[in-house]
Each structure stands twice: as structure tokens, then as C-alpha cells.
PDB file of C-alpha atoms in Angstrom:
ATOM      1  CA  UNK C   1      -8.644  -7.555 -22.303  1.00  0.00           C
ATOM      2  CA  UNK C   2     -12.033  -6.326 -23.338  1.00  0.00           C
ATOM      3  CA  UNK C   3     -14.486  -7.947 -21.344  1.00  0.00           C
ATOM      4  CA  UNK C   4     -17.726  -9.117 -22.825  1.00  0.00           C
ATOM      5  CA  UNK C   5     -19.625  -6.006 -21.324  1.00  0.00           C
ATOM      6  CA  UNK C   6     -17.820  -3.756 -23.449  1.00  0.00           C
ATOM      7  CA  UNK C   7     -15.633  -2.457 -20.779  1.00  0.00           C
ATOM      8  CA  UNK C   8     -11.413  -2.963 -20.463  1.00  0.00           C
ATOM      9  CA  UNK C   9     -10.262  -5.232 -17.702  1.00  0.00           C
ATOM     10  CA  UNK C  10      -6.171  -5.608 -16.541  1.00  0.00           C
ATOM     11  CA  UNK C  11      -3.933  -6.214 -13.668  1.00  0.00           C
ATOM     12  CA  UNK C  12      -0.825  -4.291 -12.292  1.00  0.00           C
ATOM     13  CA  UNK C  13       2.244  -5.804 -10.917  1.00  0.00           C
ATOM     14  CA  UNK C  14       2.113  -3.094  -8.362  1.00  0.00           C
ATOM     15  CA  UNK C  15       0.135  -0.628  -6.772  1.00  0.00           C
ATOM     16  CA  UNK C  16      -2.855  -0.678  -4.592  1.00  0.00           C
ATOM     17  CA  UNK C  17      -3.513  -0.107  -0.697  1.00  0.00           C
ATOM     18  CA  UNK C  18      -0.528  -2.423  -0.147  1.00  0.00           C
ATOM     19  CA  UNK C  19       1.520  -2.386  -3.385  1.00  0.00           C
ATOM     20  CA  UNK C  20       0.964  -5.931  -4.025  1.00  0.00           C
ATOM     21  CA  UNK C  21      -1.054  -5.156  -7.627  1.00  0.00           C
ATOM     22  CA  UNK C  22      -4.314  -4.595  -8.318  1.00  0.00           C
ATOM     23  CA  UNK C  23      -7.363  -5.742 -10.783  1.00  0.00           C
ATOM     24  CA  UNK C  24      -8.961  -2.617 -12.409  1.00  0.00           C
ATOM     25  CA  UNK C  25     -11.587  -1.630 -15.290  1.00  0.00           C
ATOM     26  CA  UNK C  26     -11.486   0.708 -17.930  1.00  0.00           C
ATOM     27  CA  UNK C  27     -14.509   1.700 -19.787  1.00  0.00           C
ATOM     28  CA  UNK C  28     -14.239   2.578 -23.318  1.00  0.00           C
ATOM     29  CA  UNK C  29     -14.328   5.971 -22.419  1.00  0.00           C
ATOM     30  CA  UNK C  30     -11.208   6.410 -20.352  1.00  0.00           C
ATOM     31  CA  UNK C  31     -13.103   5.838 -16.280  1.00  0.00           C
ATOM     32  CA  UNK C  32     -10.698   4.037 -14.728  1.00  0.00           C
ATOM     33  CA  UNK C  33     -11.823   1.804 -11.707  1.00  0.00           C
ATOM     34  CA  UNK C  34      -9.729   0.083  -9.233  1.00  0.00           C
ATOM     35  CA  UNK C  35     -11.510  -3.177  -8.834  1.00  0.00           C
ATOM     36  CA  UNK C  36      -9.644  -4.840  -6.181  1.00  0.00           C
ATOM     37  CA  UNK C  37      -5.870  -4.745  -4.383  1.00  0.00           C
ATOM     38  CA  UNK C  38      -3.763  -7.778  -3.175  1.00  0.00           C
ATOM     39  CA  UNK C  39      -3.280  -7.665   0.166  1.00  0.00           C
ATOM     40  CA  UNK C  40      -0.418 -10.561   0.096  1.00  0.00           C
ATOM     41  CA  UNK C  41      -2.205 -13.525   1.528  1.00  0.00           C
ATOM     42  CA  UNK C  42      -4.465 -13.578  -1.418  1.00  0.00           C
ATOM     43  CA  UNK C  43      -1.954 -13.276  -3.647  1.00  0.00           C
ATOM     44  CA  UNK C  44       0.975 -10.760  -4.839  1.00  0.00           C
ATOM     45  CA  UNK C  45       2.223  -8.935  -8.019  1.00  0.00           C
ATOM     46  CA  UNK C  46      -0.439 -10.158 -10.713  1.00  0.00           C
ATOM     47  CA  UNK C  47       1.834 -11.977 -13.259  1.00  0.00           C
ATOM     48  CA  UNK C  48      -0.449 -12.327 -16.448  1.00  0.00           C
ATOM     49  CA  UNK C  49      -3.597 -10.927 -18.087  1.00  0.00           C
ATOM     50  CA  UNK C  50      -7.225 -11.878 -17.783  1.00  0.00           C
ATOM     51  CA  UNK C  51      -9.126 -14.776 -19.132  1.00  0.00           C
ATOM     52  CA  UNK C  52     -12.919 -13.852 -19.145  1.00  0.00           C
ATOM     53  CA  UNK C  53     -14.675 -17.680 -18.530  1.00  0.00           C
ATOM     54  CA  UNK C  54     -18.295 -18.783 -19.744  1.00  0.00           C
ATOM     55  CA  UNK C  55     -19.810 -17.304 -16.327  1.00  0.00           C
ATOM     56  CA  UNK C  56     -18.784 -14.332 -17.318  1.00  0.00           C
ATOM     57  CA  UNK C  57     -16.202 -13.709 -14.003  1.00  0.00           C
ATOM     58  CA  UNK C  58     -12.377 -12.756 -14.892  1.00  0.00           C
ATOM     59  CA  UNK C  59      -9.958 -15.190 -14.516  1.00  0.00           C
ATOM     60  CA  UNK C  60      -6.118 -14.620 -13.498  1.00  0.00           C
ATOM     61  CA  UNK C  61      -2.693 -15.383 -11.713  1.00  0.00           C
ATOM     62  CA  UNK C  62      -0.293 -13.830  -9.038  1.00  0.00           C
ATOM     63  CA  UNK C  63       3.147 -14.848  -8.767  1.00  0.00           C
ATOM     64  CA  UNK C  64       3.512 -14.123  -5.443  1.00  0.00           C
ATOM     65  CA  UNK C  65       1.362 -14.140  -2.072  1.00  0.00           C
ATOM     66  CA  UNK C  66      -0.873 -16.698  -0.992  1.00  0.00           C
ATOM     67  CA  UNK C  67      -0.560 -19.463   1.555  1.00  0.00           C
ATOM     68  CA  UNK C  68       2.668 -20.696   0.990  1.00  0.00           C
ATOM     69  CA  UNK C  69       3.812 -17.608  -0.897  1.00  0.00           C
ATOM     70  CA  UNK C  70       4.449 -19.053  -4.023  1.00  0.00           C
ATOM     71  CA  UNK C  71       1.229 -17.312  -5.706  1.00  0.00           C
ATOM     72  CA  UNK C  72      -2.677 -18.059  -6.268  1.00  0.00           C
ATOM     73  CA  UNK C  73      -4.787 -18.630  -8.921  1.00  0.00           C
ATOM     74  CA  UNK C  74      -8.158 -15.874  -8.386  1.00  0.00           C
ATOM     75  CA  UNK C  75     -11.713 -15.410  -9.624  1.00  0.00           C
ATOM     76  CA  UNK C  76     -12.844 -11.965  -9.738  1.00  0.00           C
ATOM     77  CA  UNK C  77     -16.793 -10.802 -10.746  1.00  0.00           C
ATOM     78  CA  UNK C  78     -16.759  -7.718 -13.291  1.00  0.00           C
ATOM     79  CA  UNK C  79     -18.154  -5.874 -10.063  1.00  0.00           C
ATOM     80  CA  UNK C  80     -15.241  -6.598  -8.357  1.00  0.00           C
ATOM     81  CA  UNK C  81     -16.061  -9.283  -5.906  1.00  0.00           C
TER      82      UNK C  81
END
């Protein structure tokens, strides 16, 4: 999705430090940025896009990981915090 700063923002199913999918950024130009990587007990394998919210953070699910496994729901800053 393209977030209100102009840049691209996704998720991949896979990948990362620990192959549990990642958040990353794209500007319009092609620099790709890994924003963050699922480490398993914050969630696994990213399952939808983005939703950018009024605060301006991106907004998104995993269907995996978490506490009891089953998936989270995460906040993520266009910084990647």
C-alpha cells in the first residue's frame, strides 16, 4: 500500500532473521528497506496487507506466532518501531 508519505509499505509471508515474515518499505524509487522481522512470539507469516490508521502508524495481521500461537494483531511506526 502506498503510505501517506509517499513511500510503498508490505509484508512477506516469509523471510527475515528468522523466516517468520517481515514488514518492509519501498520508496518510489525502488530502495527497499526491511522494516522489521517476526521473531515468532510476536507473531508469524504476515497474512494480509497494511491498513495505514489516522496516526499515521501501519496497521496489520499474522496468522501465526504470538502467545498462544494462533497469530497477533501489530502496530508498526513508518520508522519501523
Amino acid at each position: 500500500m502506498q503510505g501517506t508519505d509517499g513511500n510503498f509499505y508490505g509484508t512477506t509471508s516469509s523471510g527475515g532473521a528468522t523466516n517468520f515474515g517481515t514488514v518492509f518499505k519501498s520508496t518510489p524509487a525502488g530502495a527497499l528497506t526491511n522494516l522489521y522481522s517476526f521473531s515468532g512470539s510476536d507473531g508469524a507469516y504476515p497474512y494480509a496487507g497494511l491498513v495505514q490508521g489516522n496516526d499515521e502508524n501501519f496497521y496489520g495481521t499474522t496468522s501465526g506466532g504470538g502467545a498462544h500461537a494462533n497469530g497477533t494483531v501489530f502496530r508498526i511506526t513508518p520508522a519501523g518501531r
